[in-house]
Tab-separated table of C-alpha atoms and ligand atoms in Angstrom:
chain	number	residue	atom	x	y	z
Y	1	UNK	CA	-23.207	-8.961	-1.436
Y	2	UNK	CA	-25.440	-6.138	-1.894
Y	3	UNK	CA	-24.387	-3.465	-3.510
Y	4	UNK	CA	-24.951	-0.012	-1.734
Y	5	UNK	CA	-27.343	2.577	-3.449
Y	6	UNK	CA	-24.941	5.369	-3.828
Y	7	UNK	CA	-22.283	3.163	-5.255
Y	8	UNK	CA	-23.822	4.733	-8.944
Y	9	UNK	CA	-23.519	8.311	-7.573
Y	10	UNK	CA	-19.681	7.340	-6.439
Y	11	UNK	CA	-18.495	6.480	-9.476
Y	12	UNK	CA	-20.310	8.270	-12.369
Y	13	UNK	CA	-22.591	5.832	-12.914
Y	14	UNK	CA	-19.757	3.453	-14.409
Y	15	UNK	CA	-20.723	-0.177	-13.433
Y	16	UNK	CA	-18.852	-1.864	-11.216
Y	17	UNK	CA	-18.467	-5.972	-11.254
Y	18	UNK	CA	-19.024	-6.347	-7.205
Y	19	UNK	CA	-17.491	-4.932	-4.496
Y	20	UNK	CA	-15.184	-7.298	-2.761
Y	21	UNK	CA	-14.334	-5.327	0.098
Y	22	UNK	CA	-16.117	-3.266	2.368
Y	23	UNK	CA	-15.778	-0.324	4.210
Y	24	UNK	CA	-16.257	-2.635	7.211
Y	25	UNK	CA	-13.405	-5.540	5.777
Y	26	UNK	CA	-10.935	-2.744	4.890
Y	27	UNK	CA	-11.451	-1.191	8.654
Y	28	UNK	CA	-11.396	-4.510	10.407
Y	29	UNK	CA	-8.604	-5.822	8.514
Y	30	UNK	CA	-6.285	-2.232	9.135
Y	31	UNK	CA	-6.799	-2.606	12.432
Y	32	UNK	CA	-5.822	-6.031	12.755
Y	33	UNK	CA	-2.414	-5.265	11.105
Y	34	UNK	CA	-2.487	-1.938	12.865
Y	35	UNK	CA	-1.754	-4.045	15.871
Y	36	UNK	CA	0.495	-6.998	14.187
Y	37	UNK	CA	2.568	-3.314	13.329
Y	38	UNK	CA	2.407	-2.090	16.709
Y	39	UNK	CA	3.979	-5.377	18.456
Y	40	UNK	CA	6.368	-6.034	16.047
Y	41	UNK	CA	8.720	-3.385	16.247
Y	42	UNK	CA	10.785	-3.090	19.747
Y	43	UNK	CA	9.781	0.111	22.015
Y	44	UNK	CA	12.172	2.818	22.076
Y	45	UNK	CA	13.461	2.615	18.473
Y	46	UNK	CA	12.601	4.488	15.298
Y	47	UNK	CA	9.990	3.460	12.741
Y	48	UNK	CA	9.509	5.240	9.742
Y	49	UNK	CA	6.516	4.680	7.340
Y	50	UNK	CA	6.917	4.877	3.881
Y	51	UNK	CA	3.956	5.348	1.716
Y	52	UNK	CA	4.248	4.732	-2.109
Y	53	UNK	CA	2.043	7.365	-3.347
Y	54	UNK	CA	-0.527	7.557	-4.936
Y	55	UNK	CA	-2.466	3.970	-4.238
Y	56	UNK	CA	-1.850	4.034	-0.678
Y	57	UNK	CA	-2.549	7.129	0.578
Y	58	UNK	CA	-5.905	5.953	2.078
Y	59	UNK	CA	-4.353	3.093	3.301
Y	60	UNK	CA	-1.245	4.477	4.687
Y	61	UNK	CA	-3.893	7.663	6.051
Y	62	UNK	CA	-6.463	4.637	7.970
Y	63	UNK	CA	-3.136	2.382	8.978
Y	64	UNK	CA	-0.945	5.417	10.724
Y	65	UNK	CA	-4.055	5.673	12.767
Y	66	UNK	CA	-3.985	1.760	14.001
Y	67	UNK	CA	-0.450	1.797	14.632
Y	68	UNK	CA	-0.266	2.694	18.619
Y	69	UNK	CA	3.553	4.036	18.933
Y	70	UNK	CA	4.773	6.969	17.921
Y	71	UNK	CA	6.183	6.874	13.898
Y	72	UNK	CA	7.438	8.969	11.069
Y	73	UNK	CA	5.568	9.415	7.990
Y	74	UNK	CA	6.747	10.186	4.693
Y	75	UNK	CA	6.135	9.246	1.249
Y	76	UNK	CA	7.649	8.113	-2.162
Y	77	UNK	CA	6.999	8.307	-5.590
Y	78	UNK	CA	8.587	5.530	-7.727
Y	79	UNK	CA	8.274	5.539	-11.568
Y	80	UNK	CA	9.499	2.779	-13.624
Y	81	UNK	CA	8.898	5.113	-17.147
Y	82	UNK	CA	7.566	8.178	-17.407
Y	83	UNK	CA	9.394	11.975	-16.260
Y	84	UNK	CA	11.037	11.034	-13.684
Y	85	UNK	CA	13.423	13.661	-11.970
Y	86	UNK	CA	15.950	11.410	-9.995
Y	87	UNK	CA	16.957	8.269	-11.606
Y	88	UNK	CA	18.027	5.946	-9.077
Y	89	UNK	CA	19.153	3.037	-11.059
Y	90	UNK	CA	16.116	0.851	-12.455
Y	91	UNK	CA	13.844	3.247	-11.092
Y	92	UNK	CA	12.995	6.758	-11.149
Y	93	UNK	CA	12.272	8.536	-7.998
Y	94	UNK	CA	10.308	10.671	-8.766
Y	95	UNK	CA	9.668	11.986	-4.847
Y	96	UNK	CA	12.424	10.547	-2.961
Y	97	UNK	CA	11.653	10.646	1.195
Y	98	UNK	CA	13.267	13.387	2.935
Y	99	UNK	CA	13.841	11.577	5.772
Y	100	UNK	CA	17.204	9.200	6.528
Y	101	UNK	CA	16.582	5.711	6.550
Y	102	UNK	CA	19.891	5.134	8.383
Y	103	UNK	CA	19.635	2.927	11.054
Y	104	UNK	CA	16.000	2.956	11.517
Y	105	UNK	CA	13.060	0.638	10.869
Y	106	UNK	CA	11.403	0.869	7.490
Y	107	UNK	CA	7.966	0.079	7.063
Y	108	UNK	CA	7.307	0.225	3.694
Y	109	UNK	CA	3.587	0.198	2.251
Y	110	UNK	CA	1.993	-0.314	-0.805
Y	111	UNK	CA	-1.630	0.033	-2.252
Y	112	UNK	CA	-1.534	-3.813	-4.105
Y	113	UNK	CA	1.460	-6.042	-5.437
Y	114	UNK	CA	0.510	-7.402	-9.020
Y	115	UNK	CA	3.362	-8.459	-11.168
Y	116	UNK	CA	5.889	-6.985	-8.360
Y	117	UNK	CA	7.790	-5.086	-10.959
Y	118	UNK	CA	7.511	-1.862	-8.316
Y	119	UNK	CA	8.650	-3.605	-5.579
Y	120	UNK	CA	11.495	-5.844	-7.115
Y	121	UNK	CA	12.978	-2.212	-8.552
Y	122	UNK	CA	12.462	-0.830	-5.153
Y	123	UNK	CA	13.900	-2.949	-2.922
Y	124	UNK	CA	17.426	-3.487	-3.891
Y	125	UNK	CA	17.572	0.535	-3.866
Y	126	UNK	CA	16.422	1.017	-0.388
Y	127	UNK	CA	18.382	-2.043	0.701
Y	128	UNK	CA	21.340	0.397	0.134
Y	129	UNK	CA	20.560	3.239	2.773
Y	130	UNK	CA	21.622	1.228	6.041
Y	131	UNK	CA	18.102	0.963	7.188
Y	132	UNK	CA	18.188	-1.520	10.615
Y	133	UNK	CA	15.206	-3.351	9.010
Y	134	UNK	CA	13.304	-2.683	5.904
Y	135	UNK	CA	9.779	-4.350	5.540
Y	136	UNK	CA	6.823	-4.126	3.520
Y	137	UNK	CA	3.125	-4.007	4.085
Y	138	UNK	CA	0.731	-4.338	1.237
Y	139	UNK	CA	-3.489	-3.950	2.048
Y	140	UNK	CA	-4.184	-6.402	-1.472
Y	141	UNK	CA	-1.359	-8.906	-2.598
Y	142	UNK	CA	-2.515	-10.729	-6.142
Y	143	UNK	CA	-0.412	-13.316	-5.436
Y	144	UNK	CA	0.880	-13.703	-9.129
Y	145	UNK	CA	4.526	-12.330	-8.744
Y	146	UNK	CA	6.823	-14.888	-9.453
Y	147	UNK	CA	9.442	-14.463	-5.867
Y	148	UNK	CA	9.698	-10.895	-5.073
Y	149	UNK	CA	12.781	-8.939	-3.803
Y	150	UNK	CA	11.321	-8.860	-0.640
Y	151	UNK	CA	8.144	-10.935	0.723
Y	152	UNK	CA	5.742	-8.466	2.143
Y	153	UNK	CA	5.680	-9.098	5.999
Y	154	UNK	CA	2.002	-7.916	6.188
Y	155	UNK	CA	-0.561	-8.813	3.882
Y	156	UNK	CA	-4.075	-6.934	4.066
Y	157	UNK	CA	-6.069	-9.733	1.936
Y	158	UNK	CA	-5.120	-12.092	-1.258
Y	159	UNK	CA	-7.021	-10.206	-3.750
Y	160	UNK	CA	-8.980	-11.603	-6.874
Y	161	UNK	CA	-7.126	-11.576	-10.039
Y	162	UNK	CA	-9.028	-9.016	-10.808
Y	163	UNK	CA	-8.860	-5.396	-11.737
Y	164	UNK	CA	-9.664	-3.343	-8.472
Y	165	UNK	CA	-10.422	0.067	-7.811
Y	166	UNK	CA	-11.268	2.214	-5.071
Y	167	UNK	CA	-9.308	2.626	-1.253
Y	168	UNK	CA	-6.273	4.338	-3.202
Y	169	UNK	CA	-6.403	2.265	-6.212
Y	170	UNK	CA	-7.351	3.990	-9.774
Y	171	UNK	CA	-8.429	2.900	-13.374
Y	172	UNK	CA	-6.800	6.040	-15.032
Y	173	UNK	CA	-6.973	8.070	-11.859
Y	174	UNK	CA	-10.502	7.365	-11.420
Y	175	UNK	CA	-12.321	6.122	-8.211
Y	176	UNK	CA	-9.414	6.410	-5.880
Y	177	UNK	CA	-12.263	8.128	-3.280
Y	178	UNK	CA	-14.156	5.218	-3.625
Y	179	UNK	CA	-14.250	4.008	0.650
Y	180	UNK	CA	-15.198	0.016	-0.580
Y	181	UNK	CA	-12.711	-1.793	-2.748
Y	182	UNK	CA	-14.566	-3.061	-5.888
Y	183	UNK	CA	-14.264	-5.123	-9.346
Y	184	UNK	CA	-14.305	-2.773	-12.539
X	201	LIG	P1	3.181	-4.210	-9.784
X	201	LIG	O1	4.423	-3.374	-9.988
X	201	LIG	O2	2.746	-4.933	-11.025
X	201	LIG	O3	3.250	-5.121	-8.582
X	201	LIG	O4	1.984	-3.218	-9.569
X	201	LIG	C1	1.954	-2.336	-8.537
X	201	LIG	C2	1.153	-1.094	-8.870
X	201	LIG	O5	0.276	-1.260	-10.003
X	201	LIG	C3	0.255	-0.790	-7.703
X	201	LIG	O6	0.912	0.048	-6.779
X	201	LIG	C4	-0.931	-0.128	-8.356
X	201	LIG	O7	-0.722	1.258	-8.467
X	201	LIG	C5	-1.009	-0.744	-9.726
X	201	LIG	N1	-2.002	-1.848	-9.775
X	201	LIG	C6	-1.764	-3.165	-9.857
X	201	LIG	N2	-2.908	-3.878	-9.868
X	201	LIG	C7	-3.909	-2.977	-9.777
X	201	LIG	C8	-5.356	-3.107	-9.724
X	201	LIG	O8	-5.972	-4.190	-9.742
X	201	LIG	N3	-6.047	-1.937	-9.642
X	201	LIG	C9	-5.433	-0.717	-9.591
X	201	LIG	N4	-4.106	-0.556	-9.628
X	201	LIG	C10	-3.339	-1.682	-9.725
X	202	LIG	MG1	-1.885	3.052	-9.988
């Protein structure tokens, strides 16, 4: 795969590995889920999207766009250390969604499950809030996590067990801008 010319000027001349996903992947792959999304949930009944800032806020920002019925959006911020303002349990909420999850579809969707630590806390605290379905949708799953708490429904691609960057995902807040998913 060649690597594109600016890819020096995108990242501060830090090397990167390869990149493993396009621009092109990434776009063909959200739209394909876009549209898995879009049939799965029964017309006429509420679907909230729940981003889990910050890796997927590109994703979550590109997916929105490929889902063709109408949605809420809102976000979370889950820390499992760190100052946290709300602790809910195992994990700190740091931004808890406004909106009610009470009898409406959940969509929840996350940047890349690793060890599923964030999700396994998660879960069983959303599972709480009367939601009539909660599911998850992940753009990179590692595929390491011993059983999660939840399976994610949709699956963007089984990523390398490698460390990735770029599409939402940092290496200490670095690269997040980065429109190609590479290996640091
Ligand atoms: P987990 O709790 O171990 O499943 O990890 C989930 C979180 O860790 C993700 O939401 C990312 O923010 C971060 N993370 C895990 N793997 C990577 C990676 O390869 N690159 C960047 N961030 C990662
Ligand atoms: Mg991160």
């Amino acid at each position: 795969m060649a690597i594109p010319v600016d890819v020096h000027e995108r990242t501060g001349g830090q090397n990167v590995r390869r990149i493993v996903y396009t621009q092109e992947d990434i776009a063909r792959r959200v739209r394909e889920m876009g549209r898995e999304i879009t049939e799965h949930y029964p017309r006429g009944e509420d679907l909230l999207v729940v981003g889990l800032l910050k890796g997927s806020f590109i994703f979550l920002a590109d997916l929105a766009r490929e889902i063709a019925r109408p949605i809420h959006v809102d976000f979370l911020v889950a820390s499992s250390y760190g100052s946290g303002t709300v602790s809910t349990g195992e994990v700190r909420m740091v931004y808890d969604p406004e909106a009610s999850l009470t009898d409406r579809h959940v969509l929840l969707v996350e940047d890349i499950i690793d060890s599923g630590t964030t999700i396994n806390r998660l879960i069983p605290v959303l599972e709480k809030r009367g939601a009539r379905s909660l599911e998850l949708c992940a753009l990179l799953h590692k595929r390491i996590a011993p059983p999660l708490a939840r399976e994610a429904r949709w699956v963007g691609f089984d990523a390398p067990k490698e460390f990735l960057i770029g599409y939402g995902l940092d290496h200490s807040e670095n690269y997040r801008n980065l429109p190609f998913i590479a290996s640091l």
